[in-house]
Every structure is written in structure tokens, then in C-alpha cells.
């Protein structure tokens, strides 16, 4: 009996100990599950409340990194710029900035040039990167694309430099010629000769200032606010009259043809200036005793019919290298001839802006020793009139216009009269 009691007591004690041990093990396991581990810190980061919403409305590319440099959150713009690849920040300088900021908590900012994805031309993206701590565990990286801003600034800087250079030339010439007139006051022939040169330089300066005003106007004004149907025949006749004297001096024949009674939609003054510039360039760069042709026709287009105005000359043509730049401001194919004719290098830039603001375009076909054809395409009156709003801003692309195969047959080789 005593033995049985002892066995029962021993079993009861063993059961109690087993229960205590099981309870302690359960509580220990529960505590381990609640304790943050290194793995949980890396795989389950939590953004502070409201941060996700703020990042979704930012224009900048946003990337949030945890303490293991893993990407917690990244905007679609960050992926588009190539900042994030395979769940990691792919730009080493930015990654170094993030680690430094995580270590000392200081905000850092730097501008970098990044290789552009998908191109083999070595083009670079200019970006501004700013890194700041986000709570105690995360780091926020904001990247702003500065490429377009830098490009526009470069265009403006070059424009100011070119304007200064172009203004300096005639002003300096006038200063020297005025001194020559003073020194030759007792020589009537010299005074007359120098005065004639002063008139030429003054005319060049006046033309430059006027074309700067015209270029500024076509860049800033909306021509479709006062748009109206404009007869193409009238534009052609006005362009021919504008260059009639100059063409007569060189014995250049100007001929108009194509479809009659066409109308375009736009600002009459700007359209006349654009076509006049094309005809004037054709006359200036054509040899004596040649022909300049102006043809108009209607062509179909997805958004509505377009009117093509083609100006063809029998000049020396334009090289492929020059064709890439002829629509740049102040660029001249033949600087010596431009100086002789008073050219400013702004005429084709004005044509490009007028075409773009009217929802059209200007293209060029040219071959050396075969002449050139400049084609101005404009929406026909009554066609789609919101085409201009869909055209890219020409200020953001100040390179050449379009080069293409000409739909018009070049004029025959010039016949030099005896």
C-alpha cells in the first residue's frame, strides 16, 4: 500500500513538472516569435503613415531603402530612369550617399550625369539626387531629371552669345567707318565710299534687329488666336514680289505653279514671312541666270488635308552635315555668301517656328550640285485646326528640321546664258 502511494506521488510530481516545462517552453517560443530578428527587419519594413501617398504625387523619382540597401518603395519614374534594377538601387554614387546618410543622419544632395538607357550614342541624363533619413530605419532618395532644363539653358546661352557676336560685327564696322570718314573729311570720294559702306552695315544691323523681333514674336505669340483662311496664291505672289528686285539683279527667273485656289489656316503675316524667307534664301544661294520655282499642292494626312508649298532652286545644294543644322539659329551654310547678302542666319529658324506653331512642319531635300527643295506643310483651311496643339514645342528641339526625299522633281541643271 505504501509502495502504491509512493508511485502515485512520484507520478503526480512528474506530471506537474511536465506541465510547468511545457508552459515555459510555450511562453519562450511566443516571446521569440514577437522579438524582431535581422531577417524580419529586412523583409517586412513598414513606411511611416502617409509617406506612400506623398511619394505617389511627387514629380521627382522616389526610392525608399532599408538598412540592407533593399528597395522598399520605388516610383515608376525611378524604374523608367533606370535607378532601380532587380530590387536594388543601381546607381553606385547614390547608394554611397544613402549609406552615409543612414550612418550620420545628414541630408545630402548632388548632381550627376547618368548614361541614358536604351541608346548607344553616349547621351547622358542630368539629374539632381537628394538623400534624407526617413525615420530611424529607412532612407529616402529623391531624383529630379534636369536634362531638359539644362538643354533649354544651353540653347538660351548659345542664343545670347550668338546675338552678341552678330550685333558686334556691324556695330564695330560702323565705328571703324565713322573714324575713317572723320580722317578723310577732305577727300569727297573717300567720304562717299565710306558712307556707302556705313549704309550697308546699318541695313544689316536693322535686318538683324527686325529678325530678332520676328523670331521672338513667333515664339511667344499664338498665331491661331487670330487665325483666318489665307489664299496660297496671295502668299506666293507676295513672296515673289519681295524678292523680285534681288532676283532681277542676278537675272534669276522665278516661276510659280501647282494647284490653284488653295487656302491654309493661320496668321497671314507669319505665313507670308515664312514663305518669303524660303524664297529669299533660294534667290540668295542660287547662281546668276538660274530659276527658282514655287509649287503648291494638296496632300492627304491622317488629321486632315495638308497644303505643301515647295521652293526649289538650282543652287550648289546642301551637304548632309549642313542639312542637320540649317534650322539652327544663326547657322549659315556659306558664311561668306551670307555676309555678302546681309544674311542673319535667322530666316530658317523663323520658318521652323512658324510651321510648328501652325501645326505643320518644314522639310528639306538637297543634293550637292543639284539644288535644294524646301517644303512647307500647313493645315488646309477647314481641316483639323487643333493640330498645332499636338505638335511638340520647337524651343525644346533647336536642332535641324526634317530631311527627306523630295516629292518634287528638281529643276533641270542651270543653263548659264552667254
Coordinates of C-alpha atoms in Angstrom, one line a residue:
X1 CA 0.0 0.0 0.0
X2 CA 2.8 2.4 0.9
X3 CA 4.5 1.4 -2.3
X4 CA 1.5 2.3 -4.4
X5 CA 1.1 5.6 -2.6
X6 CA 4.8 6.4 -3.3
X7 CA 4.4 5.6 -7.0
X8 CA 1.3 7.7 -7.3
X9 CA 3.0 10.6 -5.6
X10 CA 6.0 10.3 -7.9
X11 CA 3.7 10.2 -11.0
X12 CA 1.9 13.3 -9.8
X13 CA 5.1 15.2 -9.3
X14 CA 6.4 14.2 -12.7
X15 CA 3.1 15.4 -14.3
X16 CA 3.3 18.7 -12.6
X17 CA 6.9 19.2 -13.7
X18 CA 6.0 18.2 -17.3
X19 CA 3.2 20.8 -17.3
X20 CA 5.4 23.5 -16.0
X21 CA 8.1 22.8 -18.5
X22 CA 5.6 22.7 -21.4
X23 CA 4.1 26.1 -20.3
X24 CA 7.6 27.7 -20.0
X25 CA 8.5 26.3 -23.5
X26 CA 5.3 27.7 -25.0
X27 CA 5.9 31.2 -23.5
X28 CA 9.5 31.2 -24.6
X29 CA 8.5 30.3 -28.2
X30 CA 5.9 33.0 -28.2
X31 CA 8.4 35.6 -27.0
X32 CA 10.9 34.5 -29.7
X33 CA 8.2 35.0 -32.4
X34 CA 7.5 38.5 -31.2
X35 CA 11.1 39.5 -30.9
X36 CA 12.4 41.4 -34.1
X37 CA 15.0 39.4 -36.0
X38 CA 17.5 40.6 -38.6
X39 CA 15.6 38.8 -41.3
X40 CA 12.3 40.4 -40.3
X41 CA 13.8 43.9 -40.3
X42 CA 14.9 43.4 -43.9
X43 CA 11.9 41.7 -45.4
X44 CA 9.0 43.4 -43.7
X45 CA 9.8 47.2 -43.5
X46 CA 6.8 49.5 -42.9
X47 CA 6.6 53.0 -44.3
X48 CA 5.5 55.7 -41.9
X49 CA 1.8 56.7 -42.2
X50 CA 1.1 59.0 -45.2
X51 CA 4.6 58.6 -46.8
X52 CA 3.3 56.2 -49.5
X53 CA 0.6 58.8 -50.5
X54 CA 3.1 61.6 -50.6
X55 CA 5.5 59.7 -52.8
X56 CA 2.8 58.8 -55.3
X57 CA 2.1 62.5 -56.1
X58 CA 5.7 63.7 -56.3
X59 CA 7.1 64.7 -59.7
X60 CA 10.5 63.5 -58.7
X61 CA 11.6 59.9 -58.9
X62 CA 11.4 58.4 -55.4
X63 CA 13.2 55.4 -53.9
X64 CA 13.0 54.2 -50.2
X65 CA 15.8 52.0 -49.0
X66 CA 16.0 49.9 -45.8
X67 CA 19.2 49.3 -43.7
X68 CA 20.2 46.5 -46.0
X69 CA 20.0 48.8 -49.1
X70 CA 17.0 46.9 -50.4
X71 CA 14.3 48.9 -52.2
X72 CA 11.2 49.2 -50.0
X73 CA 9.3 51.6 -52.3
X74 CA 10.1 53.0 -55.8
X75 CA 8.1 55.1 -58.2
X76 CA 7.5 54.2 -61.8
X77 CA 9.7 57.2 -62.8
X78 CA 12.6 55.6 -60.8
X79 CA 12.3 52.5 -62.9
X80 CA 12.0 54.4 -66.1
X81 CA 15.2 56.3 -65.4
X82 CA 17.0 53.0 -64.6
X83 CA 17.6 53.9 -60.9
X84 CA 16.2 50.6 -59.7
X85 CA 17.1 47.2 -61.1
X86 CA 16.4 43.8 -59.6
X87 CA 15.1 45.3 -56.3
X88 CA 18.4 47.2 -55.8
X89 CA 19.5 50.8 -56.3
X90 CA 21.6 50.6 -59.5
X91 CA 23.5 53.9 -59.2
X92 CA 26.6 53.5 -57.1
X93 CA 27.1 57.2 -56.1
X94 CA 23.5 57.4 -54.9
X95 CA 23.9 54.2 -53.0
X96 CA 27.0 55.6 -51.3
X97 CA 25.1 58.8 -50.4
X98 CA 22.3 56.6 -48.8
X99 CA 24.7 54.7 -46.7
X100 CA 26.4 57.9 -45.5
X101 CA 23.0 59.5 -44.6
X102 CA 21.9 56.3 -42.8
X103 CA 25.1 56.5 -40.7
X104 CA 25.1 60.1 -39.7
X105 CA 21.6 61.3 -40.4
X106 CA 22.6 64.2 -42.6
X107 CA 20.8 65.3 -45.8
X108 CA 22.9 65.2 -48.9
X109 CA 22.4 66.5 -52.4
X110 CA 24.5 66.1 -55.6
X111 CA 24.1 66.5 -59.4
X112 CA 25.1 63.6 -61.6
X113 CA 25.3 62.6 -65.3
X114 CA 23.8 59.2 -65.8
X115 CA 24.1 57.1 -69.0
X116 CA 20.8 57.0 -70.9
X117 CA 19.2 53.6 -71.1
X118 CA 18.5 52.1 -74.5
X119 CA 20.8 54.3 -76.6
X120 CA 24.3 53.6 -77.8
X121 CA 25.1 57.2 -78.6
X122 CA 26.6 58.1 -75.2
X123 CA 23.9 60.5 -74.3
X124 CA 23.6 61.4 -70.6
X125 CA 20.8 62.3 -68.3
X126 CA 21.5 65.2 -65.9
X127 CA 19.9 64.5 -62.6
X128 CA 19.8 66.1 -59.1
X129 CA 19.8 63.5 -56.3
X130 CA 18.8 64.3 -52.7
X131 CA 19.0 61.8 -49.8
X132 CA 17.4 62.2 -46.4
X133 CA 16.6 59.9 -43.5
X134 CA 13.1 58.6 -43.2
X135 CA 12.5 57.5 -39.6
X136 CA 15.2 55.5 -37.8
X137 CA 15.4 52.6 -40.3
X138 CA 14.7 53.9 -43.8
X139 CA 16.4 56.4 -46.2
X140 CA 14.5 58.4 -48.9
X141 CA 16.1 59.2 -52.2
X142 CA 14.5 61.9 -54.5
X143 CA 15.9 62.3 -58.0
X144 CA 15.0 65.2 -60.3
X145 CA 15.6 64.9 -64.1
X146 CA 17.4 68.2 -65.1
X147 CA 18.1 67.1 -68.7
X148 CA 15.5 69.4 -70.4
X149 CA 16.2 72.3 -68.1
X150 CA 19.9 72.1 -69.0
X151 CA 19.2 71.8 -72.7
X152 CA 16.9 74.9 -72.7
X153 CA 19.5 76.8 -70.7
X154 CA 22.2 75.8 -73.2
X155 CA 20.0 77.0 -76.1
X156 CA 19.4 80.3 -74.4
X157 CA 23.1 80.7 -73.6
X158 CA 24.1 80.0 -77.1
X159 CA 21.4 82.3 -78.4
X160 CA 22.7 85.2 -76.3
X161 CA 26.3 84.5 -77.3
X162 CA 25.3 84.4 -81.0
X163 CA 23.3 87.6 -80.8
X164 CA 26.1 89.4 -79.1
X165 CA 28.5 88.3 -81.8
X166 CA 26.2 89.2 -84.6
X167 CA 25.5 92.6 -83.2
X168 CA 29.2 93.3 -82.5
X169 CA 30.1 92.8 -86.2
X170 CA 28.0 95.6 -87.8
X171 CA 28.4 97.9 -84.7
X172 CA 32.2 97.5 -84.9
X173 CA 32.2 98.2 -88.6
X174 CA 30.1 101.3 -88.2
X175 CA 32.6 102.6 -85.5
X176 CA 35.6 102.0 -87.8
X177 CA 33.9 103.5 -90.8
X178 CA 32.9 106.6 -88.9
X179 CA 36.5 107.1 -87.8
X180 CA 37.6 106.7 -91.5
X181 CA 35.0 109.3 -92.6
X182 CA 36.4 111.8 -90.0
X183 CA 40.0 111.1 -91.1
X184 CA 39.0 111.5 -94.8
X185 CA 36.9 114.7 -94.4
X186 CA 39.0 116.5 -97.0
X187 CA 38.5 113.6 -99.6
X188 CA 35.0 113.6 -101.0
X189 CA 35.4 110.3 -102.8
X190 CA 36.6 108.5 -99.7
X191 CA 33.8 110.0 -97.7
X192 CA 31.3 108.8 -100.2
X193 CA 32.8 105.3 -100.3
X194 CA 32.9 105.0 -96.5
X195 CA 29.3 106.4 -96.2
X196 CA 28.1 103.8 -98.6
X197 CA 29.7 101.1 -96.5
X198 CA 28.1 102.6 -93.4
X199 CA 24.7 102.3 -95.1
X200 CA 25.3 98.6 -95.8
X201 CA 26.3 97.9 -92.2
X202 CA 23.4 99.9 -90.9
X203 CA 21.0 97.9 -93.1
X204 CA 22.5 94.7 -91.9
X205 CA 22.0 95.8 -88.3
X206 CA 18.4 96.8 -89.0
X207 CA 17.7 93.5 -90.6
X208 CA 19.2 91.6 -87.7
X209 CA 17.2 93.5 -85.1
X210 CA 14.0 93.0 -87.1
X211 CA 14.5 89.3 -87.5
X212 CA 15.2 89.0 -83.8
X213 CA 11.9 90.7 -83.2
X214 CA 10.2 88.4 -85.6
X215 CA 11.7 85.3 -84.0
X216 CA 10.6 86.5 -80.6
X217 CA 7.1 87.2 -81.8
X218 CA 6.6 83.8 -83.5
X219 CA 8.0 82.0 -80.3
X220 CA 5.7 83.9 -77.9
X221 CA 2.5 84.6 -79.8
X222 CA -0.2 82.1 -80.5
X223 CA -0.9 82.5 -84.2
X224 CA -4.2 80.6 -84.1
X225 CA -5.8 83.2 -81.9
X226 CA -6.2 85.5 -84.9
X227 CA -6.2 82.7 -87.5
X228 CA -8.1 83.0 -90.7
X229 CA -8.2 81.3 -94.1
X230 CA -5.3 82.6 -96.2
X231 CA -5.1 82.2 -100.0
X232 CA -1.9 80.4 -101.0
X233 CA -1.8 82.3 -104.3
X234 CA -1.5 85.6 -102.4
X235 CA 1.3 84.2 -100.2
X236 CA 3.2 83.1 -103.3
X237 CA 2.7 86.4 -105.1
X238 CA 3.8 88.4 -102.1
X239 CA 7.0 86.2 -101.7
X240 CA 7.8 86.7 -105.4
X241 CA 7.3 90.5 -105.2
X242 CA 9.5 90.6 -102.1
X243 CA 12.5 89.1 -104.0
X244 CA 11.8 90.4 -107.5
X245 CA 14.4 93.2 -107.4
X246 CA 17.1 90.9 -106.0
X247 CA 16.3 88.1 -108.5
X248 CA 16.3 90.6 -111.3
X249 CA 19.8 91.8 -110.3
X250 CA 21.1 88.2 -110.7
X251 CA 18.9 87.5 -113.7
X252 CA 17.1 84.7 -111.8
X253 CA 13.7 83.6 -113.2
X254 CA 11.0 83.0 -110.6
X255 CA 8.2 80.7 -111.6
X256 CA 5.0 79.7 -109.6
X257 CA 2.9 76.7 -110.4
X258 CA 0.9 73.8 -108.9
X259 CA -2.7 73.7 -107.7
X260 CA -4.6 77.0 -107.8
X261 CA -7.1 78.3 -105.3
X262 CA -5.8 76.7 -102.2
X263 CA -6.2 78.0 -98.7
X264 CA -4.3 77.5 -95.4
X265 CA -5.4 78.3 -91.9
X266 CA -3.2 80.6 -89.8
X267 CA -1.8 84.0 -89.3
X268 CA -1.3 85.7 -92.6
X269 CA 1.6 87.9 -91.6
X270 CA 3.6 85.0 -90.2
X271 CA 2.9 82.7 -93.1
X272 CA 3.9 85.4 -95.6
X273 CA 7.2 85.9 -93.6
X274 CA 7.9 82.2 -93.6
X275 CA 7.4 81.6 -97.3
X276 CA 9.2 84.9 -98.1
X277 CA 12.2 83.7 -96.2
X278 CA 12.3 80.4 -98.1
X279 CA 12.1 82.2 -101.5
X280 CA 14.7 84.8 -100.4
X281 CA 17.1 82.1 -99.4
X282 CA 16.6 80.3 -102.7
X283 CA 17.5 83.5 -104.6
X284 CA 20.5 84.3 -102.3
X285 CA 22.0 80.9 -102.8
X286 CA 21.3 80.4 -106.5
X287 CA 23.8 81.3 -109.2
X288 CA 23.0 84.0 -111.7
X289 CA 20.8 83.2 -114.7
X290 CA 19.1 80.2 -113.0
X291 CA 15.5 79.5 -111.9
X292 CA 13.6 79.4 -108.6
X293 CA 10.3 77.5 -108.6
X294 CA 7.4 77.7 -106.1
X295 CA 4.8 75.0 -106.3
X296 CA 1.7 74.3 -104.2
X297 CA -0.4 71.2 -103.9
X298 CA -2.9 69.4 -101.6
X299 CA -1.8 66.1 -99.9
X300 CA -3.8 63.8 -97.7
X301 CA -2.9 63.3 -94.0
X302 CA -4.4 61.4 -91.1
X303 CA -5.6 64.5 -89.3
X304 CA -6.9 66.3 -92.4
X305 CA -5.6 67.5 -95.7
X306 CA -2.3 69.5 -95.8
X307 CA -1.1 72.1 -98.2
X308 CA 2.5 71.7 -99.4
X309 CA 4.5 74.8 -100.5
X310 CA 7.7 73.7 -102.2
X311 CA 10.5 76.2 -103.0
X312 CA 13.1 74.7 -105.4
X313 CA 16.3 76.3 -106.5
X314 CA 19.3 75.3 -108.8
X315 CA 22.0 76.2 -106.3
X316 CA 25.0 74.3 -105.2
X317 CA 23.0 72.2 -102.8
X318 CA 23.5 71.4 -99.1
X319 CA 25.8 68.8 -97.7
X320 CA 24.5 66.1 -95.3
X321 CA 26.4 67.7 -92.5
X322 CA 24.9 71.1 -93.1
X323 CA 21.3 69.7 -93.5
X324 CA 21.5 68.6 -89.9
X325 CA 21.9 72.2 -88.7
X326 CA 20.4 74.6 -91.2
X327 CA 17.4 75.3 -89.0
X328 CA 19.5 76.3 -86.0
X329 CA 19.6 80.0 -85.2
X330 CA 22.5 81.9 -86.8
X331 CA 23.8 78.8 -88.6
X332 CA 24.9 79.6 -92.2
X333 CA 25.7 77.1 -94.9
X334 CA 28.0 79.6 -96.6
X335 CA 29.1 82.3 -94.1
X336 CA 30.9 84.3 -96.8
X337 CA 27.9 84.5 -99.1
X338 CA 25.6 85.3 -96.1
X339 CA 27.9 88.2 -95.2
X340 CA 27.8 89.4 -98.8
X341 CA 24.0 89.2 -99.0
X342 CA 23.3 90.5 -95.5
X343 CA 22.0 87.2 -94.2
X344 CA 21.5 86.9 -90.5
X345 CA 21.1 83.1 -90.1
X346 CA 17.7 83.5 -88.5
X347 CA 15.4 83.1 -91.6
X348 CA 15.1 79.3 -91.5
X349 CA 14.7 79.3 -87.7
X350 CA 11.7 81.6 -88.1
X351 CA 10.3 79.3 -90.8
X352 CA 10.6 76.3 -88.4
X353 CA 8.8 78.1 -85.6
X354 CA 6.0 79.4 -87.8
X355 CA 5.4 75.9 -89.3
X356 CA 5.4 74.3 -85.8
X357 CA 3.1 76.9 -84.3
X358 CA 0.6 76.4 -87.2
X359 CA 0.5 72.7 -86.7
X360 CA 2.8 72.0 -89.7
X361 CA 6.4 71.3 -90.5
X362 CA 9.2 72.3 -92.8
X363 CA 11.4 69.8 -94.5
X364 CA 14.4 69.9 -96.9
X365 CA 15.7 67.8 -99.7
X366 CA 19.0 68.7 -101.2
X367 CA 21.9 67.2 -103.1
X368 CA 25.2 68.7 -103.9
X369 CA 25.3 70.4 -107.3
X370 CA 21.6 69.5 -107.9
X371 CA 19.9 72.3 -105.9
X372 CA 17.5 72.2 -102.9
X373 CA 13.8 71.9 -102.2
X374 CA 12.3 73.3 -99.0
X375 CA 8.8 72.1 -98.4
X376 CA 6.4 74.0 -96.0
X377 CA 3.5 71.8 -94.9
X378 CA 0.5 73.6 -93.4
X379 CA -3.1 72.5 -92.5
X380 CA -5.6 73.4 -95.1
X381 CA -8.3 75.9 -94.1
X382 CA -11.3 73.9 -92.9
X383 CA -9.2 70.9 -91.9
X384 CA -8.3 69.9 -88.3
X385 CA -7.3 73.1 -86.6
X386 CA -6.1 71.8 -83.3
X387 CA -3.1 70.1 -85.0
X388 CA -0.8 72.8 -83.6
X389 CA -1.7 71.9 -80.0
X390 CA -0.4 68.4 -80.7
X391 CA 2.9 69.5 -82.2
X392 CA 6.0 69.5 -79.9
X393 CA 7.4 72.8 -78.8
X394 CA 10.2 73.7 -81.2
X395 CA 12.0 75.5 -78.4
X396 CA 12.8 72.1 -76.9
X397 CA 14.4 70.9 -80.0
X398 CA 16.5 73.6 -81.6
X399 CA 18.3 71.2 -83.9
X400 CA 17.6 70.7 -87.6
X401 CA 14.2 70.4 -89.2
X402 CA 13.3 67.2 -91.1
X403 CA 15.3 66.0 -94.1
X404 CA 13.6 63.7 -96.5
X405 CA 13.3 62.6 -100.1
X406 CA 11.7 65.4 -102.2
X407 CA 8.3 64.6 -103.7
X408 CA 9.1 67.3 -106.3
X409 CA 11.4 66.9 -109.3
X410 CA 14.4 69.1 -109.0
X411 CA 14.7 71.8 -111.6
X412 CA 17.0 70.9 -114.5
X413 CA 20.6 71.9 -114.4
X414 CA 21.1 75.7 -114.7
X415 CA 21.7 77.0 -118.2
X416 CA 24.1 79.8 -118.0
X417 CA 23.3 82.4 -120.6
X418 CA 26.2 83.8 -122.7

